[in-house]
Amino acid sequence: MSFRTTSTDVDYVEDVAPGRGTLPPRAWYAASDAATLSLNGPWRLRLSATAGAEDDTFAAPGYDAGGWAEVSVPGHWVLQGHGAPIYTNVLYPFPVDPPHVPTENPTGDHLRVFDLPGDWPAGGDAVLRFDGVESCARVWLNGTELGEFKGSRLAHEFAVGGLLRPEGNVVAVRVHQWSAGSYLEDQDQWWLPGIFRDVTLLHRPEGAVQDFSVTSSYDHVTGTGTLRVDSDVPGRVTVPELDLDIETGSQVTLSVDPWTAETPRLYDAVLATAGERVPLRIGFRTVVLEDGLIKVNGTPILFKGVNRHEWHPETGRALDLETMREDVLLMKRHNINAVRTSHYPPHPAFLDLCDEYGLWVIDECDLETHGFGEQQWRDNPVDDDRWTPALLDRAERMVERDKNHPSIVFWSLGNEAGTGRGLTAMSEWIHGRDPSRLVHYEGDWSSRDTDVYSRMYAFHGETEEIGKRLDGGTGKRRELPFIQCEYAHAMGNGPGGLVDYQRLFETYDRLQGGFIWEWIDHGIVHEEFGYAYGGDFGEELHDGNFVCDGLIFPDRTPSPGLLEFKKVIEPVSFVGGTGSGTVTVTNKQDFADLSAFAFSWAFQVDGEEVASGPLEVPALAAGASADVKLPPVPSVDVPEGAETGWTVRAVLGADTLWGARGHEVAWGQVPVTERALPVLGAQVAPVVGPDGITLGPGVFDSRTGALLSIGAVPVTGGLKLDVWRATTDNDNGTEWHSGINYSELWRKSGLHRMRHRIDAVEVEGDALTVRTRVAPAAAEAGLATVYRWTSDGERLKLTVSVTPEGRWSVPLPRLGVRFGLPRTTDAVRWFGGGPLEAYPDTREASRIGAWESTVDALQTPYVYPQENGSRADVRRATLGGLQVEGDPEFWFTARRWTTEELDAARHRTDLVPGETVWVHLDHAAHGVGTQACGPRPLPQYELEAAPAEFSFVFTEGF
């Protein structure tokens, strides 16, 4: 005899339907005069290993949950000591058998008991709203089941007015980590179950607003805006600033100031019905596809954007308002004008901030099925009619919730979900519902369902071909504008090549910019590691530190990459003018003139500012340029051979919402005179003695020729040629097109284990010459390296000559010398590029000046340790009692651990200061590129093995 049992209580978990019992989606607004009650705060939690482990008796009033754990809502239980997070980029962390999920399905029963406030209104109805729950929730109130829903990053509401009591209300929520909905949420992020957005009870008075739509277009020819507010209940709309009072459903046209990301003009208004007053913030703007371009208010726009996952290193995707505001302020202060809400609608309050501060928004649907790409998209839900209702539900909930935000210019169908009938259905519904915006989806290369040709990580050459409209494709696609919805992967040290992309965007009208991947490193605060990433929680499948790929670190400290991006996309450019003593100023904004900025000049001598003053710049219109006369060179003492130049700056002329008066938005430098290269005086001869070879202030080992000291400063490590660097995330990546992985190539070639052979130590005339060969084991290729030392008695000059021997088939990571100084070395001063690190393809933000730091502060604290901290174009550096001058300029790095120790580290906490400060003086360096997920360094940034000669002059006592 056989029998079969099933559990119908949890069948909904694997149901492809979006849910049941919820109210239709509607516009979200933060507040009205109707009563609300936040249910955020402490909740009780019982965690089970499977979906059906417990019955639903816990939802009944009077249930004793005193022995349960306590968690914070909003929050994720795995970040509050219950279970562990999982990070995957593409792979599903469960068998791909849609719509089924494993029996091992962590399930969190949540309970909250609450009383209604004493002033809670009588009558009317009430709504219980959940703004975000991952990934499937079943809800009860006072023992009555309300329904269940999927769509983790979307709002869901239940009507509950008839169930409320004055006291002792019990809201119960059963949350399943895995559900059929998980197949639609494979979004390159931590899998973090829980109630992670707000839970709110809203009173709905008789005659209250249920849903409303604001249509506010702008005619750039007439300078007028047209306003219409539609509501499901009749009411009136008042706009005091416009002296406007109209009925809902009526339309009015009048003179207004338009909304743009540069000038985010909002008009405060009120929608008043019989039962409620809802504050509105109205922005007038029109988005069209015209002449093959994306235009807002009649003007083509250029996206200078970022992709933004929601993240906090302690609370995950549970963000408070101030954290969201911090993101927006950081973006605005770094010249960013756009954000793609990868890969789901954000907390709706974030969109309020985008309206207020001014950011173009691509609002993306809560949809990604990337894991099906591993099986050539077989069984992909977006091409399976059974899933189409769930896809349409997600599209509808996004559009209806967010439709009244002027900042949103695109609806995006989702990300990396292949193609299929479900996406077409979503596109058709969105186009029909909201023709006032455009539709985006990167995976639709035919542009069948979209209004823009969108790609991710198109390399520079291909991007230029697209700009020239030589890329082929369907007839429709060739007529559409192009954006890079993801480019310049900001993982670790980088991204390189930003300025080269921006030049293309600014050259070809069809290229309307792009969005850096991505905004923030998703490191999780961890006692042992500092910040944890994939694999640090024992995951069976994970994608390591690929989750740390942002322009800001987990604590929201800007990375050098963000400073580089800020410089590359600055709204004003300064270059040497066409005439002597002039600078060409260009307004790179799309709409605003330069009247919001104040300009200044500074004159520098050897990097030190010696004079400054205001600079008169006309209020150039957007896109306009002018040659501006600089003042006469100041009458200051300029030492013979000093380098001089101008620095010109644009700053905010007055306080704004996002920045204080004086905040720098752009800068440029114009050289005047070049520095004199260091030259020795009358040279002295080396002296061979019992304790070594002495040459001026230098002492050398007489057998090996190794440098031992300069004056009283001991030198360790011998000062040797160095070609290795701790590989970066980009070095470790494999470029899609070529298959090149620099880390693998370099390690296979043995560049991380170079050996030094001494061929000769020669004392002849006024020079000490050490002839060596530097080469890896098991390879015939090498570098014939000659160190020639000379001195004038006080200064010590080293000239290094390098000649490749044999067959070199790989570029070098770096080319320079390395030596050690005592651990007491700390203060560092240099004249050259700064203040932050730079590499050959990330040096736009490197400003020539006189800088100072400590050795520790020179380090860039990437979550995953790697090569970092190099300063570019250094003329002179002083540290540890030594001054070093370069001929030519050099790259300078100093750190308290060796390259090998840095290369072996996996977390910041692995790096322990040693007894030596290791100094790198590099003649050249290999670019960093962005091939963790994008192109390798462009050819001009590769460091080929070629003959080279470079010099340094050392002086003691600085």
GROMACS .gro file of C-alpha atoms in nm, residues 333 651-664:
model
   15
  333ARG     CA    1   2.821   6.708  -0.440
  651VAL     CA    2   3.243   7.691  -0.658
  652LEU     CA    3   2.886   7.741  -0.547
  653GLY     CA    4   2.821   8.113  -0.521
  654ALA     CA    5   2.555   8.070  -0.252
  655ASP     CA    6   2.418   7.800  -0.026
  656THR     CA    7   2.199   7.544  -0.203
  657LEU     CA    8   1.990   7.253  -0.080
  658TRP     CA    9   2.278   7.015  -0.143
  659GLY     CA   10   2.592   7.222  -0.091
  660ALA     CA   11   2.727   7.517   0.101
  661ARG     CA   12   2.860   7.835  -0.052
  662GLY     CA   13   3.217   7.770  -0.163
  663HIS     CA   14   3.167   7.400  -0.240
  664GLU     CA   15   3.396   7.319  -0.534
   0.00000   0.00000   0.00000
